[in-house]
Coordinates of C-alpha atoms (C1' of nucleotides) in Angstrom, one line a residue:
Chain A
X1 CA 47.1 -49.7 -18.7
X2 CA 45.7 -51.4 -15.8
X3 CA 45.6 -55.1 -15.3
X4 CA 42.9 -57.5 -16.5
X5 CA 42.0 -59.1 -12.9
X6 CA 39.3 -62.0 -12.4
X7 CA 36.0 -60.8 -11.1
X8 CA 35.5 -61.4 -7.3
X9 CA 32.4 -62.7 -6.3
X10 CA 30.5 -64.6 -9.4
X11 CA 32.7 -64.5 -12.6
X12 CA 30.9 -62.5 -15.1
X13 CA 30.9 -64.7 -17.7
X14 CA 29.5 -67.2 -15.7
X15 CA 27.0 -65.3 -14.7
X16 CA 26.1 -64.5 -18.1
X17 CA 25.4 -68.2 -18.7
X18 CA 23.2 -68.8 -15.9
X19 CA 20.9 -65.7 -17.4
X20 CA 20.8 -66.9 -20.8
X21 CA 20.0 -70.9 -19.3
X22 CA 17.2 -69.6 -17.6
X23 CA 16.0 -67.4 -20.4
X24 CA 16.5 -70.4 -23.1
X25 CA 14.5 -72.5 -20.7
X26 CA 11.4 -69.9 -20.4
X27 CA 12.0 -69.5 -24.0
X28 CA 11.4 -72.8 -24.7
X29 CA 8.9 -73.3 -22.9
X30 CA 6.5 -69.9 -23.6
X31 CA 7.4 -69.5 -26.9
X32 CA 10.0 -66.3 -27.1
X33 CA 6.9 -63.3 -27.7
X34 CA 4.7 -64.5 -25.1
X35 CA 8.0 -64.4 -22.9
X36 CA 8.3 -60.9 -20.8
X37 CA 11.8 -60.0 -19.5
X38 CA 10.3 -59.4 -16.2
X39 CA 9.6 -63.1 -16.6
X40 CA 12.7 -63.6 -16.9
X41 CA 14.0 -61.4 -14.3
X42 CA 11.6 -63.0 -11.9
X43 CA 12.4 -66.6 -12.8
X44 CA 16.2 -65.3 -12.3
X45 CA 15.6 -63.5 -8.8
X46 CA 16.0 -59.8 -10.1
X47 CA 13.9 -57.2 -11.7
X48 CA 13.7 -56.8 -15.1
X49 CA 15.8 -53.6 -15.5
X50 CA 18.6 -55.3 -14.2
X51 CA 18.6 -58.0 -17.0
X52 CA 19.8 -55.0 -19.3
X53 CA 23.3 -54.6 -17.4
X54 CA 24.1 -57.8 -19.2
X55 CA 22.3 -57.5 -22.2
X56 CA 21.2 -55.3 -24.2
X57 CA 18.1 -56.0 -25.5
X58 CA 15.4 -59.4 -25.4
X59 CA 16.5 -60.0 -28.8
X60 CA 20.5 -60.2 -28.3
X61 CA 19.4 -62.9 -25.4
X62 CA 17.8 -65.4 -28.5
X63 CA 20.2 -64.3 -30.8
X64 CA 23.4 -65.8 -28.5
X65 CA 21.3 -68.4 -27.6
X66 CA 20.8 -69.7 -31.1
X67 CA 24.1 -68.7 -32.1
X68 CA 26.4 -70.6 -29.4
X69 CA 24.2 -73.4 -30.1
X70 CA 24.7 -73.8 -33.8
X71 CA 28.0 -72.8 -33.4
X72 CA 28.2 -76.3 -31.0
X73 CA 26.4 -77.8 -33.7
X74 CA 28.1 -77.5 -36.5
X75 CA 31.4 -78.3 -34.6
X76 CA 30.4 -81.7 -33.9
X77 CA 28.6 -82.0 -37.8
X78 CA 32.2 -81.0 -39.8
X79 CA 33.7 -83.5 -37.7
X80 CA 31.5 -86.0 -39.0
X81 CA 31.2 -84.7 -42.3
X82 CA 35.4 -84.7 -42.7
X83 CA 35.6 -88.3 -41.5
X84 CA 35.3 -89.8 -44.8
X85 CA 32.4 -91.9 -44.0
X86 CA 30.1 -94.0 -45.9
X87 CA 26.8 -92.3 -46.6
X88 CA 25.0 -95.0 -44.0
X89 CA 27.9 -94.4 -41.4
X90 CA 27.5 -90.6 -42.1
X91 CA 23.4 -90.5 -41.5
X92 CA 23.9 -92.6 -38.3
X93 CA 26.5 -90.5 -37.3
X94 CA 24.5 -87.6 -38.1
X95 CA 21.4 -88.4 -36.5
X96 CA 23.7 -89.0 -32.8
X97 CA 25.4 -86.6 -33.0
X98 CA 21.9 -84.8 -33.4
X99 CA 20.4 -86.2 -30.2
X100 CA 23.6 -85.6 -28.2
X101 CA 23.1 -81.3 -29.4
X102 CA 19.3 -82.4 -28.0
X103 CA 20.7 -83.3 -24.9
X104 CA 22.8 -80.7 -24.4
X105 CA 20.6 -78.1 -25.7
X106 CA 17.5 -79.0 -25.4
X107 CA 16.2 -75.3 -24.9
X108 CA 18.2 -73.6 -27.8
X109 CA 16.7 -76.5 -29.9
X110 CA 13.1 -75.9 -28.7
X111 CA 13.3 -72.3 -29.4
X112 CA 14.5 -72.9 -32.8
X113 CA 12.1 -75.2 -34.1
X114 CA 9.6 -72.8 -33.1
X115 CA 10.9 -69.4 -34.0
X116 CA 13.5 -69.8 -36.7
X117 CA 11.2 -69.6 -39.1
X118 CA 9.8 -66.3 -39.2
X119 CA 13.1 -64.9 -37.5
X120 CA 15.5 -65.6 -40.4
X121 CA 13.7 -63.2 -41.9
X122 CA 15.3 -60.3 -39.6
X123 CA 18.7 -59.7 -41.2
X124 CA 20.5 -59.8 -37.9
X125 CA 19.6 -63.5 -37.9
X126 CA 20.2 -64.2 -41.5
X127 CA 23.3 -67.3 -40.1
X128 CA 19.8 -69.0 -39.5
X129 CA 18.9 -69.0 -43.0
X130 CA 22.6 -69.5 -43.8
X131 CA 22.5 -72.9 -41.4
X132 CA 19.7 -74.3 -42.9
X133 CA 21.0 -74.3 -46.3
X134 CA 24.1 -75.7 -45.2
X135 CA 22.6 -78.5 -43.0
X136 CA 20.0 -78.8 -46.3
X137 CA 23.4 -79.7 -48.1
X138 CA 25.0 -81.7 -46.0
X139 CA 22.0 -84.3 -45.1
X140 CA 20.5 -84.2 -49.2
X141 CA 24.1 -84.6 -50.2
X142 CA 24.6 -87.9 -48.1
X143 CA 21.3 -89.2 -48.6
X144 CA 21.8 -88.9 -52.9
X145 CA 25.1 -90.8 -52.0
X146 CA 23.7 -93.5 -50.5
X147 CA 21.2 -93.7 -53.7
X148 CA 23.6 -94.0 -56.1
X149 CA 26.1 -96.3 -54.2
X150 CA 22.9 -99.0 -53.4
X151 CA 22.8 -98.1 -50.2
X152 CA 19.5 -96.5 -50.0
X153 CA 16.4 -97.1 -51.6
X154 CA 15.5 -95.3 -54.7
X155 CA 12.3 -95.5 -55.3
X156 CA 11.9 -92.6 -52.7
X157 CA 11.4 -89.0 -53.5
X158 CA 14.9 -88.0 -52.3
X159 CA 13.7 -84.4 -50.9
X160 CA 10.8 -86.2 -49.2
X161 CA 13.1 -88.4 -47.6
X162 CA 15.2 -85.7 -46.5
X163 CA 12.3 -83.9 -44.8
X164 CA 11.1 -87.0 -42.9
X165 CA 15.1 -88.1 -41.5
X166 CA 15.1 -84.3 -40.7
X167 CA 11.9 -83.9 -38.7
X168 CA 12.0 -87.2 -36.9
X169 CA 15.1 -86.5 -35.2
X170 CA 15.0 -82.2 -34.4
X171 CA 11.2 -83.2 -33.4
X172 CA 12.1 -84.9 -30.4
X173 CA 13.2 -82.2 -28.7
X174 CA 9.6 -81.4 -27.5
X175 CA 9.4 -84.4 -25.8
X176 CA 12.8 -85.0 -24.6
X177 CA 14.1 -84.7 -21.1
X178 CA 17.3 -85.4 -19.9
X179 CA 17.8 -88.0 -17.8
X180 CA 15.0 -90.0 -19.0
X181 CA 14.8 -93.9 -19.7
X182 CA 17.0 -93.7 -22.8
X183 CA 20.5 -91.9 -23.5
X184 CA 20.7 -89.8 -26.3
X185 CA 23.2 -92.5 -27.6
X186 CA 20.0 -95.1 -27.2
X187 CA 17.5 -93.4 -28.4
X188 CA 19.7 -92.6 -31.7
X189 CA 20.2 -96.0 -31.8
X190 CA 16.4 -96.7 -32.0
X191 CA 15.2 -94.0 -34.1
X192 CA 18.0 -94.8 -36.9
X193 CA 16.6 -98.6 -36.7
X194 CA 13.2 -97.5 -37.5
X195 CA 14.4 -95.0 -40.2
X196 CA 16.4 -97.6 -42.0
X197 CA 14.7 -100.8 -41.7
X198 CA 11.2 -99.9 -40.8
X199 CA 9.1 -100.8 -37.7
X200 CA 7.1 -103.8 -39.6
X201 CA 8.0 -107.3 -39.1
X202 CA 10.5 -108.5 -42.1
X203 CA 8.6 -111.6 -42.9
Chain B
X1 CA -41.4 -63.2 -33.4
X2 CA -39.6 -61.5 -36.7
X3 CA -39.3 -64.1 -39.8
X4 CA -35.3 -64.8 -39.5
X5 CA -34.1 -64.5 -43.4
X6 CA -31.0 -64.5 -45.3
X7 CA -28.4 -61.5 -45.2
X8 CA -28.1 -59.5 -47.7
X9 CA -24.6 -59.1 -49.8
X10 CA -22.0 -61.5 -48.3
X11 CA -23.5 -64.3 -45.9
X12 CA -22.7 -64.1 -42.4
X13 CA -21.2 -67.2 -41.5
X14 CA -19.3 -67.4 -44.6
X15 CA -17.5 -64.0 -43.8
X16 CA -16.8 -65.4 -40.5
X17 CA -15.1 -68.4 -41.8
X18 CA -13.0 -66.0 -44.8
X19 CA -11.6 -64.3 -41.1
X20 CA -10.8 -67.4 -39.6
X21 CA -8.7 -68.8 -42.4
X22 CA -6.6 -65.2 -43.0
X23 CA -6.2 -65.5 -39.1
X24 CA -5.2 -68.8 -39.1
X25 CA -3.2 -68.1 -42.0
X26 CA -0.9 -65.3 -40.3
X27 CA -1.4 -66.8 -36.6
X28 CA 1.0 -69.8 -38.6
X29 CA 3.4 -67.9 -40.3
X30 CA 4.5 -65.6 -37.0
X31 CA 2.8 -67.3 -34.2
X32 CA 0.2 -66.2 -32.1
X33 CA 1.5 -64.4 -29.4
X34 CA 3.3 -62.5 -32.3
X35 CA 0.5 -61.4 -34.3
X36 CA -1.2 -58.3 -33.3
X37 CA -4.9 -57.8 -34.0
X38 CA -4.3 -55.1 -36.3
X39 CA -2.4 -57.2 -38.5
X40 CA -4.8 -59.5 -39.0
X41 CA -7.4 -56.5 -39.8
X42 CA -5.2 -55.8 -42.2
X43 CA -4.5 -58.9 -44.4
X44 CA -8.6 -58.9 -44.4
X45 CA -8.6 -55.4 -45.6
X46 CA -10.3 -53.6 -42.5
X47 CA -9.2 -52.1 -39.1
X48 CA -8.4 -53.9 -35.7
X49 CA -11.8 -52.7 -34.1
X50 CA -13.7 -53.8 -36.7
X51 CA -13.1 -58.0 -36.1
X52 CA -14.9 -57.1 -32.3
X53 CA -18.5 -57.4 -34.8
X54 CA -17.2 -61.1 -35.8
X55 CA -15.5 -62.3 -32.5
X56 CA -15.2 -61.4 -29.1
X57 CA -11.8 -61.7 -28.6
X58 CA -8.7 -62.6 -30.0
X59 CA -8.4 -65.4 -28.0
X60 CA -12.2 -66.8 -29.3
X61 CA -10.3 -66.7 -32.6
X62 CA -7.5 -69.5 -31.9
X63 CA -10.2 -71.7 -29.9
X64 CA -12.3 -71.4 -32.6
X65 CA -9.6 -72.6 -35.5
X66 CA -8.8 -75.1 -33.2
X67 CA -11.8 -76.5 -32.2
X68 CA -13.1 -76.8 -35.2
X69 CA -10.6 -78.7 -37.2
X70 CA -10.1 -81.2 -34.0
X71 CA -13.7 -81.9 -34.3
X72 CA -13.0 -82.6 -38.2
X73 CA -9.8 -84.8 -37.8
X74 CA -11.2 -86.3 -35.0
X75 CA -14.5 -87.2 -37.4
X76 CA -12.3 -89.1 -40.0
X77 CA -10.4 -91.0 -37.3
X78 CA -13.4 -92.5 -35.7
X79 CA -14.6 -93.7 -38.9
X80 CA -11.0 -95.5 -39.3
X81 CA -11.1 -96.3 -35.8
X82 CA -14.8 -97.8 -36.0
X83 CA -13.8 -100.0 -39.2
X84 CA -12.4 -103.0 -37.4
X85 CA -9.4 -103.1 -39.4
X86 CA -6.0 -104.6 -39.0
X87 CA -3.4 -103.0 -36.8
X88 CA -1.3 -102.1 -40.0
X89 CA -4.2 -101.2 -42.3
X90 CA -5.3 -98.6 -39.3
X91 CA -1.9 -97.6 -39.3
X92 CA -2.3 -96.8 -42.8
X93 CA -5.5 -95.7 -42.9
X94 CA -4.7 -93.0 -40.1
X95 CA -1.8 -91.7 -41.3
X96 CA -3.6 -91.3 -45.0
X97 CA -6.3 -89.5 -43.0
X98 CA -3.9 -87.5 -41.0
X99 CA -2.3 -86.1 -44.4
X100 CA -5.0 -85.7 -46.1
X101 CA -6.7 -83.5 -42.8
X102 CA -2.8 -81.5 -43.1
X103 CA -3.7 -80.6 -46.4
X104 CA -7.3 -79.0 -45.8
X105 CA -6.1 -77.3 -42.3
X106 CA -2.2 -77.1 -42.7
X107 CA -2.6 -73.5 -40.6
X108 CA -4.6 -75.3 -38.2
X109 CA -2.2 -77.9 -37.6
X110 CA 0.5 -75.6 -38.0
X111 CA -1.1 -73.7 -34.9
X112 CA -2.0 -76.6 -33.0
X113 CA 1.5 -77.7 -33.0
X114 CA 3.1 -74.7 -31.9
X115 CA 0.7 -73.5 -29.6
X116 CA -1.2 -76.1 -28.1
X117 CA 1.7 -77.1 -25.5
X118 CA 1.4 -74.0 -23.5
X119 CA -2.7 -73.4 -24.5
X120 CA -3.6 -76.5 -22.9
X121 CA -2.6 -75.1 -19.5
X122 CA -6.2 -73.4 -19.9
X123 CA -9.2 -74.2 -18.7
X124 CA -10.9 -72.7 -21.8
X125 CA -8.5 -75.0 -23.9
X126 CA -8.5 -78.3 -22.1
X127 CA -10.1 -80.1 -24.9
X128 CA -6.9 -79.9 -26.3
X129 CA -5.3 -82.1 -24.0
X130 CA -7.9 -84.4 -23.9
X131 CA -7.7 -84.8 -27.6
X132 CA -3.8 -85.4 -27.2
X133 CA -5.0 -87.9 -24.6
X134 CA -7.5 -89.7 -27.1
X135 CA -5.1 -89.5 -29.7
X136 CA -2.2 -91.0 -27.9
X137 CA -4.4 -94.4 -27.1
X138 CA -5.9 -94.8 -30.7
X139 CA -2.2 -94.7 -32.3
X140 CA -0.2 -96.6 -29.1
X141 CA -3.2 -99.0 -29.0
X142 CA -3.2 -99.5 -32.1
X143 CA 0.8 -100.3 -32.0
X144 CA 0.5 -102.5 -29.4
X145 CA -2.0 -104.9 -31.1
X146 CA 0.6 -104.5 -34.0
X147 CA 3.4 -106.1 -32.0
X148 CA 1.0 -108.8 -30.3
X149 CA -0.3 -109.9 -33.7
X150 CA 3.7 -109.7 -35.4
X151 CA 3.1 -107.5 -37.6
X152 CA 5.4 -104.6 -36.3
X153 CA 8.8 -105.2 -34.6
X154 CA 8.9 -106.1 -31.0
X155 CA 12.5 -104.8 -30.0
X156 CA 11.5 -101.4 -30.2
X157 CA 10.5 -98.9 -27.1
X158 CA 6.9 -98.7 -27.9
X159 CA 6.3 -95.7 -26.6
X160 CA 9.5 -94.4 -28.8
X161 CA 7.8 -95.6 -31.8
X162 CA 4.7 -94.3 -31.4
X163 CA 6.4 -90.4 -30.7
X164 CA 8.4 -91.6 -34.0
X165 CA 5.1 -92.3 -35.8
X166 CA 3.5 -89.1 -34.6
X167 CA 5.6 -86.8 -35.0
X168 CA 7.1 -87.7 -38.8
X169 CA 3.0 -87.0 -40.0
X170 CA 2.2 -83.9 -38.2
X171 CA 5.4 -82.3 -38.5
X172 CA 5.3 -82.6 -42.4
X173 CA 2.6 -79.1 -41.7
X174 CA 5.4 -77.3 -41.3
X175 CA 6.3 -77.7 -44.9
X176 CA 3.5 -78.8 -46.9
X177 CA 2.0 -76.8 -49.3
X178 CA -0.9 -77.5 -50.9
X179 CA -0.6 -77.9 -55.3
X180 CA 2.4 -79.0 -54.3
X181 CA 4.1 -81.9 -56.5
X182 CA 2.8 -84.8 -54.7
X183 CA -0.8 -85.1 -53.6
X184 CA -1.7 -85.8 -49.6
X185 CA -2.2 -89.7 -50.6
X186 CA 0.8 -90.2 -52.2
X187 CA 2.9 -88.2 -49.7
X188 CA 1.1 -90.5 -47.5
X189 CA 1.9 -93.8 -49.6
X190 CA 5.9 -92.4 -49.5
X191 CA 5.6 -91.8 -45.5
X192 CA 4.3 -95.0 -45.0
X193 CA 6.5 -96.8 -47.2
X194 CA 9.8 -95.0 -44.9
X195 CA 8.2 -96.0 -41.8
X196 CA 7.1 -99.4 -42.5
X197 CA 10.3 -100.6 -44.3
X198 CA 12.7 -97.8 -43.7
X199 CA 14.8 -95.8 -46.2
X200 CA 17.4 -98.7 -46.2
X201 CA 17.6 -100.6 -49.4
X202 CA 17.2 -104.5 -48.4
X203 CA 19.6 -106.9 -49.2
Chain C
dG1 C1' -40.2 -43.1 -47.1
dC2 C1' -39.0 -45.3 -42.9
dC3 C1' -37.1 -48.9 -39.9
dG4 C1' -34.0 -52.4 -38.8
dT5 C1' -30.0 -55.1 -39.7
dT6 C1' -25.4 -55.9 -41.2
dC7 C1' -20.8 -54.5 -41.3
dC8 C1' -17.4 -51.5 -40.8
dC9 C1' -14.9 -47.0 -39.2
dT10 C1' -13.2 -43.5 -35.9
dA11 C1' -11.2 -42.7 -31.7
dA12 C1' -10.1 -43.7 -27.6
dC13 C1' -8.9 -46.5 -23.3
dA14 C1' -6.2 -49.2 -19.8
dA15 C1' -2.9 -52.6 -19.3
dG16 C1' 1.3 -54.5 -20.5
dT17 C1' 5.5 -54.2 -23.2
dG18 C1' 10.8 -53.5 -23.8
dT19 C1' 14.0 -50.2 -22.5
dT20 C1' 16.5 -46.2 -20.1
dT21 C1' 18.3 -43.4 -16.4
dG22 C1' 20.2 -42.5 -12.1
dG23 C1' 21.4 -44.4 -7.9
dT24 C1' 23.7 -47.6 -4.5
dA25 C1' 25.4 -51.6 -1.6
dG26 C1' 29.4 -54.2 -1.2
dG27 C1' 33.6 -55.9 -2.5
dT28 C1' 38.4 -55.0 -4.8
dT29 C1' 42.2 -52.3 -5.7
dA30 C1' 45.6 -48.8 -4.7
Chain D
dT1 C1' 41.0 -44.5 3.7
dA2 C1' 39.8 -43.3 -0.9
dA3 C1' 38.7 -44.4 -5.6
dC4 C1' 36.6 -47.8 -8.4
dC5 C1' 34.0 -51.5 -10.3
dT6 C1' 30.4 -55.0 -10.5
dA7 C1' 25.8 -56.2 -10.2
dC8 C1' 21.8 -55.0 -9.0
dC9 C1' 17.3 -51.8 -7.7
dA10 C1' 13.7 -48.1 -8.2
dA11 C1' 11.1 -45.6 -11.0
dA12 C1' 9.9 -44.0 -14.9
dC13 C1' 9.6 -43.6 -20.2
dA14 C1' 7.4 -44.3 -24.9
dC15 C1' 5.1 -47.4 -27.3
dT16 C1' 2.2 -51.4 -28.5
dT17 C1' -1.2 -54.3 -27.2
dG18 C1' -6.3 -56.2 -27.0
dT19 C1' -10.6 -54.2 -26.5
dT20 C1' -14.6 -50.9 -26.4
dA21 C1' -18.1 -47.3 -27.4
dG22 C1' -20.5 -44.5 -30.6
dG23 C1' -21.5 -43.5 -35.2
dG24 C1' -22.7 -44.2 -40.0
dA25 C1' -23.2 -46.1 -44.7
dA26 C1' -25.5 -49.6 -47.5
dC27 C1' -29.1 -52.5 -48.1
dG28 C1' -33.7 -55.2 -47.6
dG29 C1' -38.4 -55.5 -45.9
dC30 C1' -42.7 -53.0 -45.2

DNA sequence: GCCGTTCCCTAACAAGTGTTTGGTAGGTTA
DNA sequence: TAACCTACCAAACACTTGTTAGGGAACGGC
């Protein structure tokens, strides 16, 4: 049995990385269809063919970029979830931990507003479908907590509130660069202050 | 000069617009780049070649979905626009108009807001960022006279609010359907409700 | 009956697509 | 030095793509 060694020149796993960063970002960017590999290749510095020595197909490249991202994600979300927070603490610790994934995967989050949709139909990427019902649970749950306990208002169709928390935060992906005028951290700050108190004047 | 008279079976510019919609309607579900001609000829119950009689490209297709329901939304907003109401009643008034223009051309604004990022690049589609243009000073104007007159909050990033604003109405295309359980107004009453006063229950 | 128009079909084209195969420069290991 | 492995290139493959050209059936007007 010979012995694992460490690669000499560029560590293959890095390497795999830097691929799959630029990808993401063309990705995100193009939209994945309208996204050739040689576009890829190009924006990478090597010719298409070569892309398939480290993977092995266009569709593995989305699929690990999705996956290691909501793999991230839902690290940092059962964190929060197992904390034992209120439901108020647990949506505004929710919704930052949300624009810190933004931050740090602004791509992968791009890419899966826009595609998830009609790719969770393909069985191989059925963990998207799985994800959504999960996250589904997980921000319903806390919102219909805060309801009963008086902490939200309940006067509010519960599911419509859900679907407005949920789009304003993911949304902002589109728009968001890093290293803008706002840290993730301040813009969650802002955003939750308009989702729970409103932006009119209390008079 | 030959007397121009009415076809015969099926009018022409109503079979035109029975194309656009299935168009619009699959361009939606999978994207534009991802639906293939054929497809389309299919879900109207005819072959690829066939849609050359209506349009002249596939392209002509998108700009002509597009196009037209900008020219409608942008018809109902000049009317708010041109009322000379109060910063918070145009507020209102917009975002009722904005639902209720999602519930006559959700695949419209379904397209538009996946696709009109990376269309705008082209010269046949620059109306689409000069739309995005107009409609950025209506709503931020309109948001700034809010917060001179004290109506809306002042310790918010204005430009932060008005992405909030935006994107919470157009993103709700991506899951409305229409006969669902809550008409465009009173998803709009709901909406408005969350924004101006937030989900929080006052104390 | 004939003509013209509308609307679609058949069949093909050229360009672009993701992917495969065989090869090879250059460093590492033995 | 020889064998080996990594990471790429060169060139082609089969297939799908948007699009076109020619034809023909159904219908109305004359």
């Amino acid at each position: 049995m010979p012995t694992k060694k460490k690669p000499q020149v560029t560590p293959t796993p890095e390497r795999r990385r830097e691929l799959l960063a630029t990808a993401a970002e063309v990705f995100a960017a193009q939209g994945y269809n309208a996204t050739t590999v040689r576009r890829i290749a190009d924006e990478a510095g090597m010719l298409a063919g070569s892309l398939y020595y480290h993977f092995d197909s266009k569709e593995s490249m989305i699929d690990e970029i999705l996956s290691t991202f909501l793999d991230e994600l839902w690290q940092g979300y059962d964190e929060v979830l197992a904390a034992g927070l209120g439901p108020r603490e647990t949506i505004e610790a929710l919704v930052t931990e949300s624009f810190r994934e933004i931050d740090r995967h602004r791509p992968a989050v791009a890419i899966y507003q826009k595609e998830s949709k009609h790719l969770a139909t393909q069985p191989r990427f059925a963990y998207l479908a799985d994800s959504q019902t999960k996250f589904e649970k997980a921000w319903l749950g806390t919102l219909e907590r805060g309801v009963t306990e008086g902490v939200f208002r309940d006067d509010l169709d519960i599911r419509l509130t859900y679907r407005f928390v949920r789009d304003t935060v993911w949304v902002a992906a589109s728009w968001y660069r890093p290293g803008g005028h706002h840290s993730p951290e301040e813009i969650a700050r802002q955003y939750l202050s308009m989702v729970l108190d409103g932006i009119a004047l209390r008079t």
